[in-house]
mmCIF file of C-alpha atoms in Angstrom:
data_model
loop_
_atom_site.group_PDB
_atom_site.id
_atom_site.type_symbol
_atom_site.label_atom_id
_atom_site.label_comp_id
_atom_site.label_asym_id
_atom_site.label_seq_id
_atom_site.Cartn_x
_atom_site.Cartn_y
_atom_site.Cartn_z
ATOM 1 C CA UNK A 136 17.883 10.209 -17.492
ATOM 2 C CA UNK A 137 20.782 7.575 -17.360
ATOM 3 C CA UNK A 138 20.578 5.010 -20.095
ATOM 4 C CA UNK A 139 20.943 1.228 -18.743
ATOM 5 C CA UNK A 140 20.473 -1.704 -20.727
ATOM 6 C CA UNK A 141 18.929 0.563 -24.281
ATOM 7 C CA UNK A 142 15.613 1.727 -21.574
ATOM 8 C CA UNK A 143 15.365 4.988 -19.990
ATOM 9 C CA UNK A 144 15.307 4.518 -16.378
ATOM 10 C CA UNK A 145 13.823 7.120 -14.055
ATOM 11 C CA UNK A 146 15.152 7.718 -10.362
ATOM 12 C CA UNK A 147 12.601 6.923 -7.400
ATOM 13 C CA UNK A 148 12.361 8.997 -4.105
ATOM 14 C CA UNK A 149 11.961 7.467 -0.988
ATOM 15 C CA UNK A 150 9.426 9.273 0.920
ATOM 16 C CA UNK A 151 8.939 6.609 3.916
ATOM 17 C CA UNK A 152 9.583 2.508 4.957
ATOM 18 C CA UNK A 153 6.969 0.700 6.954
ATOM 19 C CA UNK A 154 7.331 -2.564 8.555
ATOM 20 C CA UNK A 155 4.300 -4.500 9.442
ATOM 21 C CA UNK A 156 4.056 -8.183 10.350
ATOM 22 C CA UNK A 157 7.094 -8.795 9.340
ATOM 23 C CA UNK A 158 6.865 -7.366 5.724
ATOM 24 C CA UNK A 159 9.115 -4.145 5.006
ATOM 25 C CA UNK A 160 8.123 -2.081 2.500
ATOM 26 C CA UNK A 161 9.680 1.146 1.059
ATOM 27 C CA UNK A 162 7.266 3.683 -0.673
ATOM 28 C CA UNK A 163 9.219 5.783 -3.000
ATOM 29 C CA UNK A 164 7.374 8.439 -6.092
ATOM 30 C CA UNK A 165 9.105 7.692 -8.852
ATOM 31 C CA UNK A 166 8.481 10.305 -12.104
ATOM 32 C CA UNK A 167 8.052 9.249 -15.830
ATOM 33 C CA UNK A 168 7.325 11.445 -19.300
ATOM 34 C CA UNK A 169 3.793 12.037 -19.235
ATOM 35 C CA UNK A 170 1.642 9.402 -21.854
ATOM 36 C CA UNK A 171 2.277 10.097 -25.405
ATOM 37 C CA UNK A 172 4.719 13.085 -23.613
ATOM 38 C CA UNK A 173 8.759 13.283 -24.524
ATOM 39 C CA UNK A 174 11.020 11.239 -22.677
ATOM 40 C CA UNK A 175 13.237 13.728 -21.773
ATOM 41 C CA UNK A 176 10.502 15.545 -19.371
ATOM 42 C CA UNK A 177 9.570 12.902 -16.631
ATOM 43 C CA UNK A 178 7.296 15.527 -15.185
ATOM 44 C CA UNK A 179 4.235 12.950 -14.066
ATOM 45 C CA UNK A 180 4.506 10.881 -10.822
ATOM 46 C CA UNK A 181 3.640 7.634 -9.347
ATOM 47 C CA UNK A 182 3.728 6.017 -5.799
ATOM 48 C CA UNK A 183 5.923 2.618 -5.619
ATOM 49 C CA UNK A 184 5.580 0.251 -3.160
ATOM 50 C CA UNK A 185 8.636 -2.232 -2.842
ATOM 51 C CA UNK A 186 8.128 -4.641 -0.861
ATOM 52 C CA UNK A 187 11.164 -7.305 0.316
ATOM 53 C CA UNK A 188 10.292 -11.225 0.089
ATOM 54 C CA UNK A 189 8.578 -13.341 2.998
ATOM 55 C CA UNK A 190 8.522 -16.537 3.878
ATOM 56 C CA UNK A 191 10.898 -18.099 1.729
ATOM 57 C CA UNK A 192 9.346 -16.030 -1.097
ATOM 58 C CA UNK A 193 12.415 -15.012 -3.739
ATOM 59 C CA UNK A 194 12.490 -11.333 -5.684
ATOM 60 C CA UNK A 195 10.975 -8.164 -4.718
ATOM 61 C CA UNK A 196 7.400 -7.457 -5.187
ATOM 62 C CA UNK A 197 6.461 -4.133 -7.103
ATOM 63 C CA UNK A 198 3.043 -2.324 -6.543
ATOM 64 C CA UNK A 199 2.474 1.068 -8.356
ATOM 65 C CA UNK A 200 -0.599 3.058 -8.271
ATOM 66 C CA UNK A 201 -0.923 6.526 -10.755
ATOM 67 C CA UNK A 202 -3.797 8.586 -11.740
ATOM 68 C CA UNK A 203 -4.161 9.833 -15.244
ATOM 69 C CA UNK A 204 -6.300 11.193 -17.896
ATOM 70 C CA UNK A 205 -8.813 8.822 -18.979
ATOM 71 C CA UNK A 206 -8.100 9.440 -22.692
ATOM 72 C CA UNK A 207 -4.547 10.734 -21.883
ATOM 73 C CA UNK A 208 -3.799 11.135 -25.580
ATOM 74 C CA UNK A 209 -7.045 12.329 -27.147
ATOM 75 C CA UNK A 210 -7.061 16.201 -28.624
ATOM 76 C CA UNK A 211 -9.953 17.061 -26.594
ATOM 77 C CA UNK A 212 -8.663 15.597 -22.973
ATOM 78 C CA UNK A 213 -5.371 17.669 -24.027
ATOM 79 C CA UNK A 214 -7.025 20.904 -25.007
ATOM 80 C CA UNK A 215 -8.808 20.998 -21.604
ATOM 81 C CA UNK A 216 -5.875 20.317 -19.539
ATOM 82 C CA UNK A 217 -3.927 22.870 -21.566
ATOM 83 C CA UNK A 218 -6.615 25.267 -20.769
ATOM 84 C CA UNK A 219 -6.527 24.488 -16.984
ATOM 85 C CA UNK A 220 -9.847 22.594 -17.458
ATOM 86 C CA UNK A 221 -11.116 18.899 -15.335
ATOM 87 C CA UNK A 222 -10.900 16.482 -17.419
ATOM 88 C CA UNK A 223 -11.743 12.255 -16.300
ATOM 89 C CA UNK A 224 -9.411 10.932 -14.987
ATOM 90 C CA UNK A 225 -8.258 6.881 -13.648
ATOM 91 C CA UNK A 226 -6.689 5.663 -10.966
ATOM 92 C CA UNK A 227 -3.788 2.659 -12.556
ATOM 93 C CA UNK A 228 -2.392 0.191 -10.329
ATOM 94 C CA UNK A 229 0.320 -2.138 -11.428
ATOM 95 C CA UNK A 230 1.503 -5.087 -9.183
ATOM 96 C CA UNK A 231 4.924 -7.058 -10.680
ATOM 97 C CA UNK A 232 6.787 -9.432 -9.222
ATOM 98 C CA UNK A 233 10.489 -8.520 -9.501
ATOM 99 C CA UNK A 234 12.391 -11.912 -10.102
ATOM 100 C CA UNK A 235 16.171 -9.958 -9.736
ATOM 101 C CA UNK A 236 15.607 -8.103 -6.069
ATOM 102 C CA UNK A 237 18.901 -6.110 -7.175
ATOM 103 C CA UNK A 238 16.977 -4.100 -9.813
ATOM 104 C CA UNK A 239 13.538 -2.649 -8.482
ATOM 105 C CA UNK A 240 13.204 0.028 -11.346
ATOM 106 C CA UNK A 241 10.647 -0.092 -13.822
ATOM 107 C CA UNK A 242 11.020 2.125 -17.161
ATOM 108 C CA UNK A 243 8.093 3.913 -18.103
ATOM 109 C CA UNK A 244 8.664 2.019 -21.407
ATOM 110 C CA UNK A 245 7.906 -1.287 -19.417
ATOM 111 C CA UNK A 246 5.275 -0.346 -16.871
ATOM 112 C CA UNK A 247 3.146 1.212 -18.930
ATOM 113 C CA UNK A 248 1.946 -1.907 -20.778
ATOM 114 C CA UNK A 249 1.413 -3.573 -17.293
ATOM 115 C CA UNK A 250 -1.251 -1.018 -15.120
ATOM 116 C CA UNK A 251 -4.678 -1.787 -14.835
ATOM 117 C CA UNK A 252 -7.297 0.326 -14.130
ATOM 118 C CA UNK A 253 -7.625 -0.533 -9.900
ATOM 119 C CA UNK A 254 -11.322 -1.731 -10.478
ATOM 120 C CA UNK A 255 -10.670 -4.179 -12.392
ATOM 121 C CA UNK A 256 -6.602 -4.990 -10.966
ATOM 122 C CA UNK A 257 -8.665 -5.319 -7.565
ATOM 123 C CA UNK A 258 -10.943 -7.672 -8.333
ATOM 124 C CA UNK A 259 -8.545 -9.755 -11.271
ATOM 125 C CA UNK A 260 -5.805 -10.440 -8.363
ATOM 126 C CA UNK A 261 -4.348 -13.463 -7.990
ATOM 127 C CA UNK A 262 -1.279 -12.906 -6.583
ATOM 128 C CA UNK A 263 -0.721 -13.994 -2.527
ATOM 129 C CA UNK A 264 0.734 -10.603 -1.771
ATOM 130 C CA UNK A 265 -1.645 -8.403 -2.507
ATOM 131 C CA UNK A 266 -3.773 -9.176 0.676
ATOM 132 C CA UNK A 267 -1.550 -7.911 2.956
ATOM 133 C CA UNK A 268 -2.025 -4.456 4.719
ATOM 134 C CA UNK A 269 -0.387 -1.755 3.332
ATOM 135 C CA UNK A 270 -1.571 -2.694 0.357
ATOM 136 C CA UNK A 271 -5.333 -3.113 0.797
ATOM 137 C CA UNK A 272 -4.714 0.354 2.894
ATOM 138 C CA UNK A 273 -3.672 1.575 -0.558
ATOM 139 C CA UNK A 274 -6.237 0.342 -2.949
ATOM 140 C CA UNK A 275 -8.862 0.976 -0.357
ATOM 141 C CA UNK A 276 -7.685 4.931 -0.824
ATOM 142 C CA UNK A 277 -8.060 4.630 -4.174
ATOM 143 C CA UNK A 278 -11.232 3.188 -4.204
ATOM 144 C CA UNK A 279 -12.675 6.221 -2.150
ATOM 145 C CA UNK A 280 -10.236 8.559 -3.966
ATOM 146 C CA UNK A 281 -13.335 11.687 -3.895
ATOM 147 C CA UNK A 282 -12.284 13.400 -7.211
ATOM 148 C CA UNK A 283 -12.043 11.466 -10.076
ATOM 149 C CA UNK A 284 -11.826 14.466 -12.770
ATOM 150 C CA UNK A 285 -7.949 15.407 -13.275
ATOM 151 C CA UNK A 286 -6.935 19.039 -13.312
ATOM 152 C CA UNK A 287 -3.489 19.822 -13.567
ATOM 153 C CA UNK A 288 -3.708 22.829 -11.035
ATOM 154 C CA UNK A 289 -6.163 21.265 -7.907
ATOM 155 C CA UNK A 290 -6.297 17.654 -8.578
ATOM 156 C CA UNK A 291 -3.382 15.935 -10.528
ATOM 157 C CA UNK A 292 -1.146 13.391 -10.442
ATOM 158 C CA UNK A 293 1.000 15.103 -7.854
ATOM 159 C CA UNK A 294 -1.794 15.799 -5.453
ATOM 160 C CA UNK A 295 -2.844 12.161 -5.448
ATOM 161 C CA UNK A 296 0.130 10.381 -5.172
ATOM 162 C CA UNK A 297 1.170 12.977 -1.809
ATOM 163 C CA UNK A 298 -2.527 12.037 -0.412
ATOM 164 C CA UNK A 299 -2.023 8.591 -1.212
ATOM 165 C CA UNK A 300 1.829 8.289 0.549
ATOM 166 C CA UNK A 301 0.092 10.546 3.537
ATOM 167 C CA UNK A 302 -2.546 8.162 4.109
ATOM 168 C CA UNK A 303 0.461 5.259 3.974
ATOM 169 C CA UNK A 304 2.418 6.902 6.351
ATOM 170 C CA UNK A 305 -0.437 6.770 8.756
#
């Protein structure tokens, strides 16, 4: 990954843009190392949701949502997924408001200290922007997401974040 700034920064793909009352958003995956994983293999994934200032509203607004192990770094959640077993998994969303519109990216370094688990990010939010649509289509998935038990063959990080960007596109 390029080096900017001393932080490892990790492309995003933009999978589709929405416009809807006169908020554009772009929904991009964007890959990081996998917790507790090397930096050099971004091989887990997470939808981003950029979303472009309204009503005289300055930066860039940031919503990420990921699902991971529950106890991504534990022996025994490792062991199982190494071994093709389910283990729990979570559902993370992170919402940031970017002051510098210029630079969307967020390192894995940096977002990582900032998800919640959605439960609690849901009912904790304070911020003006996270009533709008495509949003509350987003957490609403992920509130009725049907399998919560990770498996890195069926049910993964992958699988949820092209269900998740399916049911956006609709």
């Amino acid at each position: 990954p390029a080096q900017r700034r001393g932080r490892s920064w990790y492309p995003k793909l933009l999978v589709a843009k929405r416009s809807n009352n006169g908020e554009d958003s772009q929904i991009y995956l964007q890959t990081s190392p996998l917790i507790g994983g090397p930096s050099w293999l971004p091989v887990h994934v997470k939808v981003v949701l950029d979303q472009q200032p309204v009503n005289g509203e300055k930066g860039l607004f940031t919503h990420s949502w990921d699902f991971v192990p529950l106890k991504a770094t534990d022996p025994a959640t490792l062991q199982k997924l190494t071994t093709l077993q389910s283990t729990a998994g979570v559902i993370r969303y992170n919402n940031v408001p970017i002051k510098d519109s210029t630079d969307s990216s967020l390192s894995s370094k940096d977002s990582g200290s900032r998800f919640w688990e959605l439960a609690s990010a849901i009912r904790g939010s304070k911020t003006k922007r996270a009533d709008n649509d495509i949003v509350n289509k987003a957490n609403e998935f992920c509130q009725n997401y049907p399998n919560r038990n990770l498996q890195l063959v069926n049910n993964n990080c992958w699988t949820f974040a092209f269900q998740l960007v399916q049911s956006l596109k609709e």
